[in-house]
Short mmCIF file of C-alpha atoms in Angstrom, two decimals:
data_model
loop_
_atom_site.label_atom_id
_atom_site.label_comp_id
_atom_site.label_asym_id
_atom_site.label_seq_id
_atom_site.Cartn_x
_atom_site.Cartn_y
_atom_site.Cartn_z
CA PHE G 23 42.04 18.17 -51.63
CA LEU G 24 43.18 21.08 -49.46
CA PHE G 25 39.54 22.32 -49.78
CA TYR G 26 38.47 18.85 -48.42
CA LEU G 27 40.67 18.83 -45.63
CA SER G 28 39.71 22.54 -44.62
CA TYR G 29 36.18 21.75 -44.86
CA ARG G 30 36.38 18.33 -42.91
CA ASP G 31 38.34 20.50 -39.93
CA VAL G 32 35.76 23.17 -39.79
CA LYS G 33 32.87 20.55 -39.94
CA ILE G 34 34.12 18.30 -36.86
CA LYS G 35 34.28 21.90 -34.92
CA THR G 36 31.22 22.91 -35.93
CA ILE G 37 29.67 19.51 -34.62
CA ALA G 38 31.93 19.74 -31.47
CA ALA G 39 30.44 23.18 -30.72
CA PHE G 40 27.12 22.22 -31.27
CA ASN G 41 27.56 18.80 -29.20
CA ASN G 42 28.92 20.98 -26.20
CA GLU G 43 25.37 23.24 -26.41
CA GLN G 44 23.59 19.94 -26.26
CA ARG G 45 25.63 18.68 -23.46
CA ILE G 46 24.79 21.87 -21.41
CA MET G 47 20.97 21.61 -22.00
CA ALA G 48 21.09 17.59 -21.26
CA ARG G 49 22.95 18.71 -17.76
CA GLN G 50 20.35 21.40 -16.74
CA ALA G 51 17.73 18.92 -17.56
CA ALA G 52 19.15 16.21 -15.58
CA ARG G 53 19.74 18.55 -12.39
CA GLU G 54 16.05 19.34 -12.70
CA ILE G 55 14.96 16.10 -12.75
CA GLN G 56 17.47 14.75 -9.92
CA SER G 57 16.24 18.10 -7.95
CA PHE G 58 12.45 16.67 -8.28
CA PHE G 59 13.41 13.39 -6.72
CA THR G 60 15.79 14.88 -4.24
CA GLU G 61 12.87 16.88 -2.61
CA TYR G 62 10.45 13.98 -2.55
CA ALA G 63 13.16 11.93 -1.04
CA ILE G 64 13.35 14.60 1.85
CA SER G 65 9.63 14.80 2.08
CA LEU G 66 9.08 10.77 2.22
CA GLY G 67 12.12 10.22 4.53
CA TYR G 68 10.37 12.74 6.98
CA LEU G 69 7.14 11.06 6.68
CA ALA G 70 8.54 7.59 6.95
CA LYS G 71 9.75 8.48 10.39
CA HIS G 72 6.70 9.66 11.24
CA LYS G 73 4.97 7.40 14.21
CA ASN G 74 1.69 8.06 12.92
CA ILE G 75 2.63 6.60 9.50
CA ILE G 76 4.65 3.62 10.95
CA ASP G 77 1.74 2.76 12.90
CA LEU G 78 -0.70 3.46 10.22
CA ASP G 79 -3.59 4.82 12.40
CA GLN G 80 -6.13 7.32 11.54
CA ALA G 81 -3.70 10.46 12.03
CA GLY G 82 -1.16 8.83 9.93
CA LYS G 83 -3.52 7.96 7.15
CA LYS G 84 -4.82 11.63 7.54
CA LEU G 85 -1.09 12.69 6.46
CA ILE G 86 -0.90 10.52 3.71
CA LYS G 87 -4.00 11.96 2.15
CA GLU G 88 -2.96 15.51 2.91
CA PHE G 89 0.63 14.94 1.35
CA TYR G 90 -1.41 13.57 -1.75
CA ASN G 91 -3.31 16.51 -1.97
CA GLN G 92 -0.50 18.95 -1.89
CA HIS G 93 1.18 17.72 -4.89
CA PRO G 94 -1.68 17.55 -7.65
CA GLY G 95 -0.13 16.62 -11.03
CA GLN G 96 3.10 15.32 -9.59
CA ILE G 97 2.17 11.72 -8.20
CA ARG G 98 -0.71 9.86 -9.31
CA ALA G 99 -0.88 7.79 -5.61
CA ILE G 100 0.83 7.40 -2.27
CA THR G 101 0.43 3.97 -0.99
CA ARG G 102 1.85 2.21 2.47
CA ILE G 103 3.25 -1.31 1.89
CA ALA G 104 3.58 -3.85 4.86
CA ALA G 105 6.63 -5.81 5.54
CA SER G 106 5.09 -8.67 3.96
CA GLY G 107 4.48 -6.75 0.70
CA ARG G 108 0.79 -6.22 1.00
CA ILE G 109 -0.86 -3.09 0.77
CA VAL G 110 -2.69 -1.72 3.86
CA TYR G 111 -3.24 1.83 2.69
CA THR G 112 -3.45 3.85 -0.74
CA ILE G 113 -4.79 7.26 -1.63
CA PRO G 114 -6.55 7.64 -4.12
CA PHE G 115 -8.40 4.93 -1.91
CA VAL G 116 -9.08 2.03 -4.26
CA ARG G 117 -10.98 -0.79 -2.16
CA ARG G 118 -9.62 -3.78 -4.32
CA ALA G 119 -6.17 -2.80 -3.73
CA ILE G 120 -5.96 -3.32 -0.04
CA GLY G 121 -4.62 -6.53 0.88
CA ARG G 122 -3.00 -7.12 -2.37
CA ASP G 123 0.24 -8.82 -2.10
CA VAL G 124 2.71 -6.58 -4.58
CA SER G 125 5.85 -8.33 -3.16
CA HIS G 126 6.38 -9.87 -6.66
CA GLN G 127 6.94 -6.34 -8.29
CA ALA G 128 10.70 -5.61 -8.98
CA HIS G 129 10.67 -2.35 -6.78
CA ASN G 130 8.87 -3.99 -3.75
CA ARG G 131 10.93 -6.97 -4.17
CA ARG G 132 14.31 -4.99 -4.10
CA ILE G 133 13.27 -2.72 -1.01
CA MET G 134 12.16 -5.85 1.07
CA GLU G 135 15.71 -7.26 0.41
CA ASP G 136 17.89 -4.14 0.58
CA HIS G 137 15.73 -1.92 2.84
CA ARG G 138 17.16 1.31 0.77
CA PRO G 139 15.28 3.90 -1.12
CA LEU G 140 14.63 3.34 -4.48
CA VAL G 141 12.94 4.45 -7.83
CA GLY G 142 11.82 1.69 -9.88
CA GLU G 143 11.17 0.79 -13.29
CA VAL G 144 8.04 1.69 -15.38
CA PHE G 145 5.47 -1.09 -14.20
CA MET G 146 1.45 -2.09 -14.21
CA ALA G 147 0.17 -0.53 -10.60
CA VAL G 148 -2.57 -2.25 -9.16
CA GLN G 149 -4.70 0.91 -9.66
CA GLY G 150 -4.37 0.15 -13.29
CA TYR G 151 -2.22 2.45 -14.97
CA ARG G 152 1.71 2.34 -15.71
CA ALA G 153 4.01 4.60 -13.20
CA VAL G 154 7.39 4.68 -12.01
CA ALA G 155 7.35 3.98 -8.10
CA PHE G 156 9.49 5.82 -5.50
CA ALA G 157 9.76 3.65 -2.64
CA MET G 158 11.00 4.92 0.87
CA PRO G 159 11.65 2.02 4.02
CA VAL G 160 9.88 2.41 6.94
CA PHE G 161 11.61 1.27 10.32
CA LYS G 162 10.20 1.02 13.77
CA ASP G 163 13.13 0.26 16.30
CA HIS G 164 15.74 -0.57 13.43
CA THR G 165 13.30 -3.10 12.37
CA TYR G 166 11.93 -3.02 8.81
CA ARG G 167 7.88 -2.30 8.71
CA GLY G 168 7.10 -2.13 5.14
CA SER G 169 7.52 1.31 2.99
CA LEU G 170 5.92 4.13 1.66
CA SER G 171 5.79 4.82 -1.89
CA ILE G 172 4.65 7.13 -4.26
CA LEU G 173 3.64 6.66 -8.19
CA VAL G 174 4.95 9.10 -10.52
CA PRO G 175 3.47 9.60 -13.78
CA PHE G 176 6.58 9.43 -15.65
CA ARG G 177 5.00 10.89 -18.98
CA GLN G 178 4.20 14.12 -17.72
CA ILE G 179 7.09 14.59 -15.47
CA ALA G 180 9.75 13.85 -18.42
CA LYS G 181 7.69 16.17 -20.63
CA LYS G 182 7.82 19.05 -18.02
CA TYR G 183 11.55 19.08 -18.30
CA LEU G 184 12.12 17.52 -21.66
CA ALA G 185 9.43 18.82 -24.09
CA ASP G 186 10.92 22.31 -24.57
CA ILE G 187 14.60 21.19 -25.19
CA ARG G 188 15.56 21.64 -28.50
CA LEU G 189 18.64 23.62 -30.40
CA GLY G 190 17.05 25.10 -33.81
CA ASP G 191 13.70 23.57 -35.35
CA SER G 192 14.00 20.04 -35.39
CA GLY G 193 15.81 18.68 -32.16
CA SER G 194 14.73 16.94 -29.64
CA ALA G 195 15.46 14.97 -26.21
CA TRP G 196 14.90 11.26 -25.25
CA LEU G 197 14.91 9.74 -21.70
CA LEU G 198 15.46 6.13 -20.95
CA SER G 199 14.99 4.01 -17.88
CA SER G 200 17.96 1.83 -16.89
CA LYS G 201 15.78 -1.18 -18.48
CA GLY G 202 15.74 0.39 -21.78
CA ILE G 203 11.94 1.91 -21.40
CA GLU G 204 11.32 5.26 -22.99
CA LEU G 205 10.22 7.45 -20.66
CA PHE G 206 10.00 10.47 -23.14
CA CYS G 207 10.18 10.50 -26.87
CA PRO G 208 8.80 12.98 -29.40
CA SER G 209 7.86 9.86 -31.41
CA PRO G 210 4.16 9.27 -30.66
CA GLY G 211 3.22 6.14 -29.14
CA HIS G 212 6.85 5.41 -27.89
CA ALA G 213 6.27 6.58 -24.06
CA GLY G 214 6.46 3.77 -21.86
CA GLN G 215 7.69 1.17 -24.71
CA SER G 216 11.13 -0.54 -24.87
CA VAL G 217 13.64 1.12 -26.90
CA PHE G 218 14.56 -2.37 -28.20
CA LYS G 219 11.23 -3.02 -29.80
CA THR G 220 10.12 0.57 -30.97
CA PHE G 221 13.71 1.26 -32.70
CA ALA G 222 14.57 -2.62 -33.50
CA SER G 223 15.08 -1.76 -37.43
CA ALA G 224 17.52 0.88 -36.27
CA PRO G 225 20.88 -0.63 -35.35
CA THR G 226 22.90 2.62 -34.75
CA VAL G 227 20.01 3.37 -32.24
CA ILE G 228 20.26 0.45 -30.35
CA ALA G 229 23.78 0.45 -29.98
CA MET G 230 23.46 4.06 -28.54
CA ALA G 231 20.78 2.68 -26.21
CA LYS G 232 22.81 -0.19 -25.01
CA LYS G 233 25.40 2.38 -23.83
CA MET G 234 22.96 4.31 -22.25
CA ILE G 235 21.39 1.96 -20.09
CA LYS G 236 25.07 1.03 -18.89
CA GLY G 237 25.00 4.74 -17.27
CA GLU G 238 27.77 5.49 -19.80
CA PRO G 239 27.92 9.29 -21.11
CA GLY G 240 29.19 10.06 -24.62
CA THR G 241 28.51 11.54 -27.95
CA THR G 242 27.18 9.53 -30.91
CA VAL G 243 25.84 9.82 -34.62
CA TYR G 244 22.81 7.36 -35.25
CA THR G 245 20.41 7.11 -37.98
CA TYR G 246 16.81 5.71 -38.39
CA GLU G 247 14.01 5.94 -40.86
CA ARG G 248 11.60 8.98 -40.30
CA LYS G 249 7.98 8.63 -42.26
CA ARG G 250 6.04 11.65 -42.94
CA GLY G 251 2.98 11.30 -44.58
CA ASN G 252 3.83 8.99 -47.70
CA VAL G 253 7.42 9.71 -47.64
CA THR G 254 10.26 7.79 -45.85
CA ARG G 255 13.88 9.10 -45.66
CA THR G 256 16.79 8.41 -43.57
CA VAL G 257 17.71 10.63 -40.99
CA THR G 258 21.04 11.13 -39.40
CA SER G 259 21.48 12.79 -36.15
CA HIS G 260 24.09 13.81 -33.73
CA ALA G 261 23.62 13.04 -30.12
CA VAL G 262 24.97 13.74 -26.49
CA TYR G 263 23.82 11.49 -23.80
CA LEU G 264 24.59 11.14 -20.20
CA PRO G 265 23.13 9.62 -17.22
CA ILE G 266 20.76 10.98 -14.24
CA GLU G 267 21.79 9.58 -10.89
CA LEU G 268 18.54 8.38 -8.78
CA PRO G 269 18.17 6.51 -5.67
CA ASP G 270 19.43 2.92 -6.07
CA ASN G 271 18.86 3.55 -9.85
CA PHE G 272 19.66 5.94 -12.88
CA TRP G 273 17.82 7.20 -16.01
CA SER G 274 19.65 8.44 -19.14
CA ILE G 275 19.12 11.50 -21.04
CA MET G 276 19.90 12.24 -24.56
CA VAL G 277 19.78 15.65 -26.79
CA ALA G 278 19.92 14.95 -30.27
CA THR G 279 19.71 17.37 -33.39
CA PRO G 280 19.72 16.32 -37.38
CA GLU G 281 22.86 16.66 -39.34
CA ASP G 282 21.32 18.89 -41.88
CA GLN G 283 20.63 21.51 -39.08
CA VAL G 284 24.06 20.85 -37.21
CA LEU G 285 25.53 21.64 -40.49
CA ALA G 286 23.32 24.21 -41.83
CA ALA G 287 25.95 27.10 -41.29
CA MET G 288 28.54 24.95 -43.01
CA LYS G 289 26.85 24.93 -46.49
CA PHE G 290 27.64 28.89 -46.34
CA PHE G 291 31.38 28.18 -45.80
CA ARG G 292 31.21 25.38 -48.60
CA ASP G 293 29.39 27.70 -51.09
CA ALA G 294 31.55 30.60 -50.40
CA TRP G 295 34.60 28.93 -50.71
CA LEU G 296 33.89 27.28 -54.30
CA VAL G 297 32.76 30.73 -55.70
CA LEU G 298 35.97 32.53 -54.26
CA ILE G 299 38.04 29.81 -56.01
CA LEU G 300 36.14 30.47 -59.37
CA VAL G 301 36.88 34.01 -59.24
CA ALA G 302 39.83 34.39 -57.95
CA PHE G 303 41.38 34.72 -61.22
CA THR G 304 39.46 37.80 -62.26
CA GLY G 305 40.92 39.96 -59.44
CA SER G 306 41.05 40.93 -55.89
CA ILE G 307 37.78 42.95 -55.81
CA LEU G 308 35.59 40.46 -56.36
CA LEU G 309 37.49 37.91 -53.99
CA THR G 310 37.08 40.74 -51.16
CA LEU G 311 33.30 41.15 -51.79
CA TYR G 312 32.69 37.18 -51.52
CA LEU G 313 34.99 36.88 -48.42
CA PHE G 314 32.87 40.14 -46.86
CA LYS G 315 29.71 38.22 -47.80
CA ALA G 316 30.69 34.98 -46.29
CA TRP G 317 31.66 36.76 -42.80
CA ALA G 318 28.49 38.94 -42.87
CA ILE G 319 26.29 35.56 -43.26
CA VAL G 320 28.41 33.92 -40.47
CA ARG G 321 27.74 36.87 -38.12
CA GLU G 322 24.01 36.48 -38.88
CA GLU G 323 24.18 33.24 -37.40
CA GLU G 324 25.17 34.42 -33.83
CA THR G 325 21.86 35.54 -32.92
CA ARG G 326 20.23 32.26 -31.60
CA ARG G 327 18.24 32.26 -28.69
CA ALA G 328 19.43 30.47 -25.50
CA ALA G 329 17.18 27.85 -23.93
CA GLU G 330 14.51 28.80 -21.57
CA GLN G 331 14.70 28.34 -17.97
CA VAL G 332 12.19 26.19 -16.35
CA LEU G 333 11.11 27.29 -13.09
CA ARG G 334 10.36 24.52 -10.24
CA GLU G 335 6.68 24.89 -8.94
CA SER G 336 6.55 25.67 -4.98
CA GLU G 337 4.96 23.30 -2.65
CA GLU G 338 2.78 23.83 0.30
CA LYS G 339 4.10 21.79 3.42
CA TYR G 340 1.60 20.36 5.90
CA ARG G 341 1.84 21.86 9.37
CA MET G 342 4.24 19.04 10.96
CA LEU G 343 7.11 20.47 8.56
CA VAL G 344 6.42 24.07 9.06
CA GLU G 345 9.05 25.06 11.24
CA ASN G 346 11.86 23.22 9.55
CA ALA G 347 10.47 24.09 6.30
CA ASN G 348 12.68 25.73 3.44
CA ASP G 349 10.25 27.56 2.28
CA LEU G 350 8.23 30.59 3.59
CA ILE G 351 4.87 30.01 5.29
CA PHE G 352 2.48 32.66 6.28
CA ILE G 353 -1.11 32.57 7.90
CA VAL G 354 -3.10 35.82 6.75
CA GLN G 355 -6.05 36.72 8.49
CA ASP G 356 -7.94 39.98 7.96
CA GLU G 357 -4.82 41.28 5.49
CA VAL G 358 -2.49 40.92 8.42
CA VAL G 359 0.00 38.03 9.00
CA LYS G 360 -0.87 36.15 12.09
CA TYR G 361 1.74 33.62 11.49
CA ALA G 362 5.17 33.20 10.04
CA ASN G 363 7.64 30.51 10.07
CA PRO G 364 11.79 31.17 10.92
CA LYS G 365 12.32 30.98 7.23
CA ALA G 366 9.68 33.93 6.43
CA GLU G 367 11.25 35.64 9.48
CA LYS G 368 14.79 35.68 7.70
CA ILE G 369 13.56 36.51 4.32
CA PHE G 370 11.90 39.26 5.53
CA GLY G 371 14.50 40.33 8.07
CA CYS G 372 11.99 40.71 10.77
CA SER G 373 10.30 38.89 13.92
CA LEU G 374 6.50 38.04 13.39
CA ALA G 375 5.42 41.01 15.78
CA GLU G 376 7.00 43.16 13.23
CA LEU G 377 5.46 41.56 10.21
CA LYS G 378 2.13 41.89 12.26
CA SER G 379 2.56 45.58 12.28
CA LYS G 380 1.25 46.54 8.54
CA PRO G 381 -0.77 44.87 5.97
CA PHE G 382 0.39 41.88 3.83
CA ILE G 383 -0.12 43.82 0.76
CA GLU G 384 2.32 46.35 1.61
CA TYR G 385 5.26 43.75 1.85
CA ILE G 386 4.53 43.25 -2.02
CA HIS G 387 6.47 45.35 -4.64
CA PRO G 388 4.30 48.36 -5.61
CA ASP G 389 4.65 47.58 -9.50
CA ASP G 390 3.47 43.78 -8.75
CA ARG G 391 0.34 44.47 -6.61
CA ASP G 392 -2.28 44.49 -9.30
CA MET G 393 -1.23 41.00 -10.59
CA VAL G 394 -1.46 39.47 -7.23
CA PRO G 395 -4.90 37.70 -6.92
CA ALA G 396 -7.47 38.23 -4.09
CA ILE G 397 -6.15 35.62 -1.75
CA HIS G 398 -7.85 36.80 1.38
CA ARG G 399 -11.46 36.18 0.02
CA ARG G 400 -13.86 34.10 2.01
CA GLY G 401 -14.65 30.43 1.42
CA PRO G 402 -14.72 26.97 2.97
CA PRO G 403 -11.54 25.82 4.65
CA GLY G 404 -9.40 23.66 2.29
CA GLU G 405 -10.32 25.39 -0.79
CA LYS G 406 -7.15 26.01 -2.66
CA ASN G 407 -6.46 28.56 -5.06
CA GLU G 408 -5.09 27.10 -8.33
CA ASN G 409 -3.11 30.07 -9.54
CA LEU G 410 0.57 29.45 -9.09
CA TYR G 411 2.61 32.64 -9.42
CA SER G 412 5.55 34.83 -8.57
CA PHE G 413 5.88 38.39 -7.50
CA ARG G 414 8.52 40.74 -6.18
CA ALA G 415 8.44 41.32 -2.34
CA VAL G 416 10.27 44.13 -0.28
CA ASN G 417 11.83 43.05 3.09
CA GLU G 418 12.66 45.55 5.76
CA LYS G 419 16.24 46.27 4.24
CA ALA G 420 14.12 47.71 1.09
CA GLU G 421 15.64 44.57 -0.90
CA ASP G 422 13.64 43.18 -3.81
CA VAL G 423 12.92 39.43 -3.28
CA TYR G 424 11.41 37.29 -5.76
CA LEU G 425 8.79 34.82 -4.40
CA GLN G 426 6.71 32.15 -6.18
CA ILE G 427 3.42 31.13 -4.00
CA SER G 428 0.38 28.91 -3.91
CA SER G 429 -2.46 29.27 -1.18
CA ARG G 430 -4.97 27.69 0.40
CA LEU G 431 -8.27 28.57 2.54
CA THR G 432 -8.09 27.68 6.07
CA THR G 433 -9.10 28.45 9.63
CA TRP G 434 -7.23 30.20 12.11
CA LYS G 435 -8.42 30.31 15.65
CA GLY G 436 -11.86 29.93 14.76
CA ARG G 437 -12.12 32.44 11.64
CA PRO G 438 -11.41 32.13 7.96
CA ALA G 439 -7.95 32.80 7.08
CA THR G 440 -5.32 32.10 4.23
CA ILE G 441 -2.22 29.87 4.38
CA ILE G 442 0.40 30.73 1.97
CA LEU G 443 3.30 28.70 0.57
CA ALA G 444 6.01 30.87 -0.95
CA ARG G 445 9.19 30.02 -2.38
CA ASP G 446 12.53 32.33 -2.61
CA ILE G 447 13.44 32.23 -6.01
CA THR G 448 15.84 35.11 -6.11
CA GLU G 449 18.94 33.17 -6.50
CA LEU G 450 17.03 31.36 -9.71
CA LYS G 451 16.18 34.12 -11.21
CA ARG G 452 19.97 35.67 -10.82
CA ALA G 453 21.44 32.60 -12.22
CA ALA G 454 19.05 31.94 -15.12
CA ARG G 455 20.18 35.36 -16.25
CA GLU G 456 23.90 34.45 -15.65
CA LYS G 457 23.34 31.03 -17.31
CA LYS G 458 21.85 32.89 -20.67
CA LYS G 459 25.12 35.31 -20.60
CA LEU G 460 27.40 32.43 -20.35
CA GLU G 461 25.83 30.35 -23.15
CA GLY G 462 25.80 33.45 -25.37
CA GLN G 463 29.60 33.98 -25.02
CA LEU G 464 30.60 30.57 -25.50
CA ARG G 465 28.62 30.20 -28.48
CA GLN G 466 30.22 33.41 -29.91
CA ALA G 467 33.64 32.50 -29.04
CA LEU G 468 33.19 28.97 -30.70
CA LYS G 469 32.09 30.45 -33.86
CA MET G 470 34.68 33.10 -34.41
CA GLU G 471 37.23 30.32 -33.88
CA ALA G 472 35.64 28.65 -36.84
CA ILE G 473 35.64 31.67 -38.78
CA GLY G 474 39.31 32.37 -38.15
CA THR G 475 40.25 28.84 -39.28
CA LEU G 476 38.26 29.34 -42.49
CA ALA G 477 39.75 32.69 -43.38
CA GLY G 478 43.24 31.53 -42.75
CA GLY G 479 43.04 28.34 -45.20
CA ILE G 480 41.47 30.63 -47.83
CA ALA G 481 44.30 33.02 -47.47
CA HIS G 482 47.03 30.71 -47.74
CA ASP G 483 45.49 29.35 -51.10
CA PHE G 484 44.89 32.48 -52.57
CA ASN G 485 48.41 33.56 -51.65
CA ASN G 486 49.72 30.75 -53.64
CA ILE G 487 47.70 31.68 -56.57
CA LEU G 488 48.84 35.27 -56.54
CA ALA G 489 52.32 34.17 -56.38
CA ALA G 490 51.97 32.31 -59.62
CA ILE G 491 50.23 35.42 -61.18
CA VAL G 492 53.05 37.99 -60.02
CA GLY G 493 55.78 35.35 -61.27
CA TYR G 494 54.60 34.77 -64.79
CA ALA G 495 53.60 38.58 -65.14
CA ASP G 496 57.23 39.28 -64.32
CA LEU G 497 58.56 36.71 -66.76
CA ALA G 498 56.08 38.20 -69.77
CA LYS G 499 57.14 41.90 -68.93
CA ASP G 500 60.68 40.93 -69.23
CA GLU G 501 60.08 39.54 -72.66
CA LEU G 502 58.37 42.74 -73.93
CA PRO G 503 60.12 46.19 -74.81
CA ALA G 504 60.37 48.68 -72.07
CA GLU G 505 57.88 50.91 -73.49
CA SER G 506 55.27 48.63 -75.00
CA ARG G 507 51.29 49.07 -74.41
CA SER G 508 51.20 45.25 -73.11
CA GLY G 509 54.01 46.16 -70.53
CA LYS G 510 52.06 48.89 -69.46
CA ARG G 511 49.00 46.45 -68.73
CA ILE G 512 51.08 43.91 -67.17
CA ASP G 513 52.33 46.64 -64.79
CA GLU G 514 48.63 47.13 -63.93
CA VAL G 515 48.22 43.42 -63.11
CA LEU G 516 51.61 43.67 -60.86
CA LYS G 517 49.79 46.80 -58.93
CA ALA G 518 46.39 44.86 -58.45
CA SER G 519 48.32 41.80 -57.37
CA GLY G 520 50.08 43.66 -54.87
CA ARG G 521 46.70 45.19 -53.49
CA ALA G 522 45.52 41.41 -53.36
CA ARG G 523 48.63 40.51 -51.38
CA ASP G 524 47.97 43.37 -48.73
CA LEU G 525 44.34 42.09 -48.19
CA VAL G 526 45.89 38.62 -47.96
CA GLN G 527 47.86 39.86 -44.47
CA GLN G 528 44.66 41.41 -43.57
CA ILE G 529 42.61 38.19 -43.57
CA LEU G 530 45.84 36.35 -41.89
CA ALA G 531 45.72 38.82 -39.33
CA PHE G 532 42.04 38.50 -38.81
CA SER G 533 42.60 34.58 -38.42
#
């Protein structure tokens, strides 16, 4: 019974520590997804206030097309919808979509009623595919004039932020919309389906999903049937879930790990404890060996790798946003900076005139110059360098600045040039290193606490056993002649028991 109570206590603490690690990973992924939509909220908000977009003249259509081209892989379409709910323009251009009434779609109906930015539910777009819409209202003189929406490929976006989330070999992440649609699931064929359909036979999963679509955070244990080949087995998993706040909506993220993996370290504790109880009667030497063996096994578990950080891709801003952009924007011609926005001047600590004073390549850290591709080659305007890469730059103070860039060929004053969009990721690099350090410290502290609890329980139980051995040995010695051979052997037993008691005190000090 004492063994069961101690084992249960360590098990509870182990699960709590594991759930805390899962919660850290879920919060990090939630922040990255929120940042994705925040960046688009800023961009769409700016576009929606632009006169050419409001009136949708040729310049406005060009802005919409340029915005779409600047975000390859992140949006599938961008659409301007009139106040009546009819599509007036869309990129990629689909002729049959123009004039279509989409006011019946839930997100369009809501924005027509509330006039607030929103992230909608998964729906079938008129373009013929399932997506999630991010809609921004358009006003003119405080009068609602329709909306500007982007269609987000939810499978790709969710996979980008969640596919690599796992603790150990078989953990996974799960993303639900507020209506219970699986935006990401490691099970093939589940993405885009209702969780109440795909997990209809798993009541514990359904119970968790009901809490998730209410926007509740929490932890839970659920079971489901997993089939691999011809073998089906019941899997019990420990999960942490929390909401992701989005414009006028929310999603919910869940990180889960099978129980057998969560409690893998507990197997070593349980086995070591049983062996120690059996060998306690044979002497303190064997007991010591087993204790140190169990301790060494636990120490091996401290080498878990930290989760990999994901760096966001930088985006090129179109000309109208250059002066207010939070990213660095250069125009390089003949290997010399011809234009730099205020952000670039601030990061490099010098004016445009000073930036022009030496070749652009000299602002790149000497160790990274070989990895930077030839971005100044001649070619037709608008051609994009598809490589997205980062390198270290050196400002006027000789400080290293980490930049992530993409580039596009253009013309400057009638001659070929290159426009470069760069993002300062120095703080992200520093934060990633600090995060990795803190997670390692947290994991080590939790495991050492569990070891101390186990060691203390073992020491108290063994001390009770030693008390019985010493007591009966003293009684036996009193009943024997003083110089008998058996009495001397009992003295050896008492000496060994004394050494064992000293060892128990050392273990108690460790706990």
